[in-house]
Amino acid sequence: METQACIVMTTTGTEDEAEALAAAIVEAQLAACVQVQRVRSFYRWQGVLHREPEWLLSIKTIGERYAALEAFIRERHSYQTPEIVQVPIARGSADYLHWLDAGSRPAPPPQA
């Protein structure tokens, strides 16, 4: 059975928040990798146009982990309405997608 790989994106208002969230996501094995990039966002919030620096997290994971990942982000995010979007990966290197799949799953419990 092939697992659907995806990228989940969110943004934060500070680099420190982005780095802490990225590390926590990978540590919790909700994703195999998170890339953090500085971006400038233009958006309207509560009727006001904003132009703000933000940090974009590109979270490489699998579709079956999305619900847990979304809850994890919501619990830790400083924004009232954080961006949390899922973009399916239609194709990719088989070796990379296998690594992504393995890294997005909790470790099996130790054998007794």
PDB file of C-alpha atoms in Angstrom:
ATOM      1  CA  MET A   1       0.000   0.000   0.000  1.00  0.00           C
ATOM      2  CA  GLU A   2       1.441   3.367  -1.024  1.00  0.00           C
ATOM      3  CA  THR A   3       1.148   6.200   1.488  1.00  0.00           C
ATOM      4  CA  GLN A   4       0.233   9.673   0.222  1.00  0.00           C
ATOM      5  CA  ALA A   5       3.096  12.049   0.979  1.00  0.00           C
ATOM      6  CA  CYS A   6       2.279  15.699   1.472  1.00  0.00           C
ATOM      7  CA  ILE A   7       3.633  19.060   2.518  1.00  0.00           C
ATOM      8  CA  VAL A   8       1.833  20.919   5.284  1.00  0.00           C
ATOM      9  CA  MET A   9       2.533  24.632   5.453  1.00  0.00           C
ATOM     10  CA  THR A  10       2.196  27.078   8.300  1.00  0.00           C
ATOM     11  CA  THR A  11       3.740  30.456   9.097  1.00  0.00           C
ATOM     12  CA  THR A  12       4.902  32.049  12.329  1.00  0.00           C
ATOM     13  CA  GLY A  13       5.625  35.623  13.312  1.00  0.00           C
ATOM     14  CA  THR A  14       9.107  35.013  14.693  1.00  0.00           C
ATOM     15  CA  GLU A  15      12.097  32.913  13.788  1.00  0.00           C
ATOM     16  CA  ASP A  16      12.330  31.552  17.335  1.00  0.00           C
ATOM     17  CA  GLU A  17       8.726  30.312  17.199  1.00  0.00           C
ATOM     18  CA  ALA A  18       9.347  28.747  13.780  1.00  0.00           C
ATOM     19  CA  GLU A  19      12.466  26.920  14.942  1.00  0.00           C
ATOM     20  CA  ALA A  20      10.846  25.698  18.165  1.00  0.00           C
ATOM     21  CA  LEU A  21       7.747  24.463  16.312  1.00  0.00           C
ATOM     22  CA  ALA A  22       9.822  22.781  13.578  1.00  0.00           C
ATOM     23  CA  ALA A  23      11.980  20.937  16.112  1.00  0.00           C
ATOM     24  CA  ALA A  24       8.936  19.866  18.155  1.00  0.00           C
ATOM     25  CA  ILE A  25       7.166  18.505  15.059  1.00  0.00           C
ATOM     26  CA  VAL A  26      10.152  16.382  14.025  1.00  0.00           C
ATOM     27  CA  GLU A  27      10.793  15.279  17.628  1.00  0.00           C
ATOM     28  CA  ALA A  28       7.144  14.150  17.891  1.00  0.00           C
ATOM     29  CA  GLN A  29       7.615  12.184  14.639  1.00  0.00           C
ATOM     30  CA  LEU A  30       4.723  13.991  12.995  1.00  0.00           C
ATOM     31  CA  ALA A  31       6.980  14.739  10.024  1.00  0.00           C
ATOM     32  CA  ALA A  32      10.277  13.573   8.624  1.00  0.00           C
ATOM     33  CA  CYS A  33      11.541  17.080   7.857  1.00  0.00           C
ATOM     34  CA  VAL A  34      10.598  20.723   8.329  1.00  0.00           C
ATOM     35  CA  GLN A  35      12.203  23.509   6.338  1.00  0.00           C
ATOM     36  CA  VAL A  36      12.038  27.081   7.655  1.00  0.00           C
ATOM     37  CA  GLN A  37      12.295  30.068   5.327  1.00  0.00           C
ATOM     38  CA  ARG A  38      11.865  33.780   5.917  1.00  0.00           C
ATOM     39  CA  VAL A  39       9.117  35.291   3.743  1.00  0.00           C
ATOM     40  CA  ARG A  40       7.212  38.567   3.522  1.00  0.00           C
ATOM     41  CA  SER A  41       3.452  38.167   3.711  1.00  0.00           C
ATOM     42  CA  PHE A  42       0.804  40.586   2.500  1.00  0.00           C
ATOM     43  CA  TYR A  43      -2.624  39.879   3.947  1.00  0.00           C
ATOM     44  CA  ARG A  44      -5.795  41.474   5.208  1.00  0.00           C
ATOM     45  CA  TRP A  45      -6.668  40.808   8.858  1.00  0.00           C
ATOM     46  CA  GLN A  46      -9.683  42.352  10.555  1.00  0.00           C
ATOM     47  CA  GLY A  47     -10.082  44.818   7.675  1.00  0.00           C
ATOM     48  CA  VAL A  48      -6.482  46.073   7.772  1.00  0.00           C
ATOM     49  CA  LEU A  49      -3.841  45.371   5.127  1.00  0.00           C
ATOM     50  CA  HIS A  50      -0.650  43.990   6.679  1.00  0.00           C
ATOM     51  CA  ARG A  51       2.844  43.603   5.252  1.00  0.00           C
ATOM     52  CA  GLU A  52       4.830  41.515   7.689  1.00  0.00           C
ATOM     53  CA  PRO A  53       7.905  39.305   7.835  1.00  0.00           C
ATOM     54  CA  GLU A  54       6.970  35.729   8.630  1.00  0.00           C
ATOM     55  CA  TRP A  55       8.682  32.366   8.728  1.00  0.00           C
ATOM     56  CA  LEU A  56       7.236  29.652   6.492  1.00  0.00           C
ATOM     57  CA  LEU A  57       7.414  26.068   7.693  1.00  0.00           C
ATOM     58  CA  SER A  58       7.286  23.454   4.920  1.00  0.00           C
ATOM     59  CA  ILE A  59       6.490  20.269   6.782  1.00  0.00           C
ATOM     60  CA  LYS A  60       7.157  16.997   4.907  1.00  0.00           C
ATOM     61  CA  THR A  61       4.853  14.265   6.178  1.00  0.00           C
ATOM     62  CA  ILE A  62       2.199  11.735   5.179  1.00  0.00           C
ATOM     63  CA  GLY A  63      -1.521  12.323   4.824  1.00  0.00           C
ATOM     64  CA  GLU A  64      -2.540   9.994   7.634  1.00  0.00           C
ATOM     65  CA  ARG A  65      -0.576  12.186  10.104  1.00  0.00           C
ATOM     66  CA  TYR A  66      -2.357  15.409   9.046  1.00  0.00           C
ATOM     67  CA  ALA A  67      -5.047  15.484  11.772  1.00  0.00           C
ATOM     68  CA  ALA A  68      -2.514  14.916  14.568  1.00  0.00           C
ATOM     69  CA  LEU A  69      -0.151  17.467  13.015  1.00  0.00           C
ATOM     70  CA  GLU A  70      -2.894  20.084  12.685  1.00  0.00           C
ATOM     71  CA  ALA A  71      -3.890  19.612  16.345  1.00  0.00           C
ATOM     72  CA  PHE A  72      -0.223  19.811  17.390  1.00  0.00           C
ATOM     73  CA  ILE A  73       0.271  23.091  15.493  1.00  0.00           C
ATOM     74  CA  ARG A  74      -2.964  24.629  16.821  1.00  0.00           C
ATOM     75  CA  GLU A  75      -2.021  23.767  20.400  1.00  0.00           C
ATOM     76  CA  ARG A  76       1.369  25.492  20.123  1.00  0.00           C
ATOM     77  CA  HIS A  77       0.769  28.329  17.649  1.00  0.00           C
ATOM     78  CA  SER A  78       0.648  31.975  18.715  1.00  0.00           C
ATOM     79  CA  TYR A  79      -1.722  33.082  15.913  1.00  0.00           C
ATOM     80  CA  GLN A  80      -5.470  33.213  16.502  1.00  0.00           C
ATOM     81  CA  THR A  81      -6.036  31.732  13.024  1.00  0.00           C
ATOM     82  CA  PRO A  82      -2.827  30.040  11.852  1.00  0.00           C
ATOM     83  CA  GLU A  83      -2.351  28.993   8.267  1.00  0.00           C
ATOM     84  CA  ILE A  84      -2.388  25.203   8.170  1.00  0.00           C
ATOM     85  CA  VAL A  85      -2.715  23.820   4.643  1.00  0.00           C
ATOM     86  CA  GLN A  86      -1.955  20.429   3.161  1.00  0.00           C
ATOM     87  CA  VAL A  87      -0.538  20.059  -0.355  1.00  0.00           C
ATOM     88  CA  PRO A  88      -0.354  16.502  -1.725  1.00  0.00           C
ATOM     89  CA  ILE A  89       2.890  15.321  -3.317  1.00  0.00           C
ATOM     90  CA  ALA A  90       1.786  13.662  -6.552  1.00  0.00           C
ATOM     91  CA  ARG A  91       5.181  12.173  -7.447  1.00  0.00           C
ATOM     92  CA  GLY A  92       8.675  12.021  -6.074  1.00  0.00           C
ATOM     93  CA  SER A  93      11.831   9.991  -5.787  1.00  0.00           C
ATOM     94  CA  ALA A  94      10.922   6.571  -4.404  1.00  0.00           C
ATOM     95  CA  ASP A  95      13.872   6.594  -1.996  1.00  0.00           C
ATOM     96  CA  TYR A  96      12.956  10.048  -0.670  1.00  0.00           C
ATOM     97  CA  LEU A  97       9.283   9.206  -0.297  1.00  0.00           C
ATOM     98  CA  HIS A  98      10.181   5.999   1.570  1.00  0.00           C
ATOM     99  CA  TRP A  99      12.398   8.031   3.943  1.00  0.00           C
ATOM    100  CA  LEU A 100       9.628  10.611   4.394  1.00  0.00           C
ATOM    101  CA  ASP A 101       7.104   7.886   5.208  1.00  0.00           C
ATOM    102  CA  ALA A 102       9.399   6.182   7.731  1.00  0.00           C
ATOM    103  CA  GLY A 103      10.292   9.456   9.432  1.00  0.00           C
ATOM    104  CA  SER A 104       6.650  10.526   9.821  1.00  0.00           C
ATOM    105  CA  ARG A 105       5.586   7.554  11.906  1.00  0.00           C
ATOM    106  CA  PRO A 106       6.043   6.957  15.619  1.00  0.00           C
ATOM    107  CA  ALA A 107       8.738   4.473  16.494  1.00  0.00           C
ATOM    108  CA  PRO A 108       7.344   1.003  17.185  1.00  0.00           C
ATOM    109  CA  PRO A 109       7.162   0.076  20.873  1.00  0.00           C
ATOM    110  CA  PRO A 110      10.126  -1.925  22.157  1.00  0.00           C
ATOM    111  CA  GLN A 111       9.720  -5.690  22.085  1.00  0.00           C
ATOM    112  CA  ALA A 112       9.497  -7.352  25.483  1.00  0.00           C
TER     113      ALA A 112
END
